[in-house]
C-alpha positions as a Markdown table, in Angstrom:
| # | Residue | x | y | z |
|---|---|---|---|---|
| 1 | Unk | -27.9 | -66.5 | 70.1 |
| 2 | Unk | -31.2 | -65.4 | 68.5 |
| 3 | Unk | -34.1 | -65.6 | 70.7 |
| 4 | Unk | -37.6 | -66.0 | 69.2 |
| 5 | Unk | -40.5 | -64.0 | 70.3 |
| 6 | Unk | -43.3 | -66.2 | 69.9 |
| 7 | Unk | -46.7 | -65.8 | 68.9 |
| 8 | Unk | -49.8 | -67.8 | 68.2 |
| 9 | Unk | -51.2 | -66.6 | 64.7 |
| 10 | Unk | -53.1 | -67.5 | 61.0 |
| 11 | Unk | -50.3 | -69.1 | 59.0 |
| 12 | Unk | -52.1 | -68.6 | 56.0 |
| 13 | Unk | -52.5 | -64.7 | 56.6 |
| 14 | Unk | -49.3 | -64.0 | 57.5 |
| 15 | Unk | -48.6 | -65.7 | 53.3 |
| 16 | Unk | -51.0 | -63.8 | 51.9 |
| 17 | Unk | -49.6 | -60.9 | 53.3 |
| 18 | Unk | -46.6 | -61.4 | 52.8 |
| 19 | Unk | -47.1 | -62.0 | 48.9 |
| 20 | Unk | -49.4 | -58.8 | 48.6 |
| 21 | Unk | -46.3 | -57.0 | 49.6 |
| 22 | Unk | -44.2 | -58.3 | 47.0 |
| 23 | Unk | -47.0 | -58.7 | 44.1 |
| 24 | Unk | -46.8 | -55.5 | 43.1 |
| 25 | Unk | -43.1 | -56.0 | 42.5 |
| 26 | Unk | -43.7 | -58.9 | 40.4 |
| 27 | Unk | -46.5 | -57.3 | 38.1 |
| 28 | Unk | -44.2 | -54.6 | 37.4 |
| 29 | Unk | -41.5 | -57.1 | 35.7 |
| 30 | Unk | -44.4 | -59.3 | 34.4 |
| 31 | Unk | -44.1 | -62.3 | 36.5 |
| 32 | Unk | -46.8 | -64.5 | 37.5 |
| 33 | Unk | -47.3 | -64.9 | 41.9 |
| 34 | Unk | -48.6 | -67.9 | 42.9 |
| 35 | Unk | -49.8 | -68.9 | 46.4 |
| 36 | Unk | -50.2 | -72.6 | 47.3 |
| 37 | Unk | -51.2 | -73.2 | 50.4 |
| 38 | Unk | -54.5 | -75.1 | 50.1 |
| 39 | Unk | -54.1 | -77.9 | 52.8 |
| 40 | Unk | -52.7 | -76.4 | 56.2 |
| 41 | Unk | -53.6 | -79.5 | 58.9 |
| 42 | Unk | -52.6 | -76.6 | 61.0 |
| 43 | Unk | -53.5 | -73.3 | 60.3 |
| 44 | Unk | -52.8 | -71.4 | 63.1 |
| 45 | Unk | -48.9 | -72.3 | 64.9 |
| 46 | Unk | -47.0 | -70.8 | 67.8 |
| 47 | Unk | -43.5 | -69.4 | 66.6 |
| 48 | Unk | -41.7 | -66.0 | 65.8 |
| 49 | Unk | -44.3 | -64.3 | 63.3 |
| 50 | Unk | -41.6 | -61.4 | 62.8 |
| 51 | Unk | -38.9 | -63.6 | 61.7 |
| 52 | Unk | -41.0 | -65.5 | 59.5 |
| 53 | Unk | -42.1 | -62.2 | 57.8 |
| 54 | Unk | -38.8 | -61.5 | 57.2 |
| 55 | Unk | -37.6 | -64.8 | 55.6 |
| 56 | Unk | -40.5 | -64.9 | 53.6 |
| 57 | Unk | -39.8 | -61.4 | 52.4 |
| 58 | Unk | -36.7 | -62.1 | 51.8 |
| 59 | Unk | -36.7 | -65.3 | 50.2 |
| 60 | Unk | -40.2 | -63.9 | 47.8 |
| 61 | Unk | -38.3 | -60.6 | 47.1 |
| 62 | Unk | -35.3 | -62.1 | 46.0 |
| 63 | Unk | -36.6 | -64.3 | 43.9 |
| 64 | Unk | -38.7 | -61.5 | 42.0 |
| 65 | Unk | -35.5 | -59.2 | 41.6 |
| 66 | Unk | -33.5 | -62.7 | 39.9 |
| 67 | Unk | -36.0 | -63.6 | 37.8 |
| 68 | Unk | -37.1 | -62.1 | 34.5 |
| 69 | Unk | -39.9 | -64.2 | 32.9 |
| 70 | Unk | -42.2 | -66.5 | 34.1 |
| 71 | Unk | -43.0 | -66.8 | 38.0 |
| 72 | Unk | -42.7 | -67.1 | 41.3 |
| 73 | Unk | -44.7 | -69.6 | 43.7 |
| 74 | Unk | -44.6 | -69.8 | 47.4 |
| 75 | Unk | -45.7 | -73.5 | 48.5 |
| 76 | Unk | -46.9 | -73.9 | 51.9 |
| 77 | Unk | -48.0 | -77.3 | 53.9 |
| 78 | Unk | -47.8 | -78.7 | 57.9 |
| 79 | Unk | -46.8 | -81.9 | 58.4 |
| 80 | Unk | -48.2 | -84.4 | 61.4 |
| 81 | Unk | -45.7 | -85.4 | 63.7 |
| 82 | Unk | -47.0 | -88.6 | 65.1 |
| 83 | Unk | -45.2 | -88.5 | 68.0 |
| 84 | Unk | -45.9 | -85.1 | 69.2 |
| 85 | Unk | -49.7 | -84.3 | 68.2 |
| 86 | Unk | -49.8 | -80.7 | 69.2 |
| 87 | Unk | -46.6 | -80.1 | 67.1 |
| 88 | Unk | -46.4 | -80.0 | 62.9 |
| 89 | Unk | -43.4 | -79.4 | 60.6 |
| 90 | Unk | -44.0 | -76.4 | 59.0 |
| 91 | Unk | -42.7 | -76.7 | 55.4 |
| 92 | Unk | -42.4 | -73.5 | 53.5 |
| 93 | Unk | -40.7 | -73.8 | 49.6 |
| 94 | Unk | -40.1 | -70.8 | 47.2 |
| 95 | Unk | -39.8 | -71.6 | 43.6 |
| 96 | Unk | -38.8 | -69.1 | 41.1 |
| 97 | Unk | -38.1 | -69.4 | 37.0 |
| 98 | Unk | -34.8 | -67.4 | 37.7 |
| 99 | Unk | -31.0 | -68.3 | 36.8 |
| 100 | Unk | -30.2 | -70.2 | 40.2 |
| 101 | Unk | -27.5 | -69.9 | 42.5 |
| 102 | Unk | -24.3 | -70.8 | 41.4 |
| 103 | Unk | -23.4 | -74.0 | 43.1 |
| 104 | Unk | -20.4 | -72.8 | 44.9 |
| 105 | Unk | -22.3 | -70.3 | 46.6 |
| 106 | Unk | -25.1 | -72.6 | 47.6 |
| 107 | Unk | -23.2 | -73.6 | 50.8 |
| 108 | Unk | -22.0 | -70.7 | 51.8 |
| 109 | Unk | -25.7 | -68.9 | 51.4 |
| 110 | Unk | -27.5 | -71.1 | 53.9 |
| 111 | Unk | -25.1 | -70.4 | 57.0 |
| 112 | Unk | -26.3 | -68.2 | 59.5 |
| 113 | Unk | -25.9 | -64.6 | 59.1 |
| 114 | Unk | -24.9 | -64.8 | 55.2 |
């Protein structure tokens, strides 16, 4: 299996840097980068910062390179858990302007290692 290497860090750094890196890319084709990300409960959390990077990086990046007008917005909140106060869900949503993907590949895309 995967095993996480986990750290305690600034949620909302580890977004902003993350869309810096891709900005540049989006200028370039004219598309507008939008960060929300306004109400973190919890703005620091204890998981795998490298693997985050990279989902973010690839999830931002790809939806730059399939979209060719209008924008990109990364949408960021935590989410109580009652039950478990030190814990939040961590709810992370990219939203592009771009074509989609086609339905039948929708399943297939969220499986581990595709």
């Amino acid at each position: 299996g995967v095993e996480l290497q986990k750290n305690h860090f600034d949620l909302m750094a580890l977004i902003t840097e993350t869309s810096a890196m891709i900005r540049s890319r989006s200028e370039e084709k004219g598309l507008a980068l939008t960060v929300e990300a306004k109400k973190l409960e919890f703005p620091h959390v204890n998981t795998d910062m490298g693997k985050l990077r990279q989902i973010l990086v690839n999830l931002l990046g790809n939806a730059v390179k399939f979209t060719d007008e209008g924008g990109v917005v990364i949408r960021c909140v935590t989410e109580r858990i009652p039950e478990a106060p030190n814990h939040c869900h961590l709810v992370i949503e990219v939203e592009d302007t771009g074509p989609g993907i086609d339905p039948a590949r929708q399943a297939k895309i969220f499986e581990p290692f595709v």
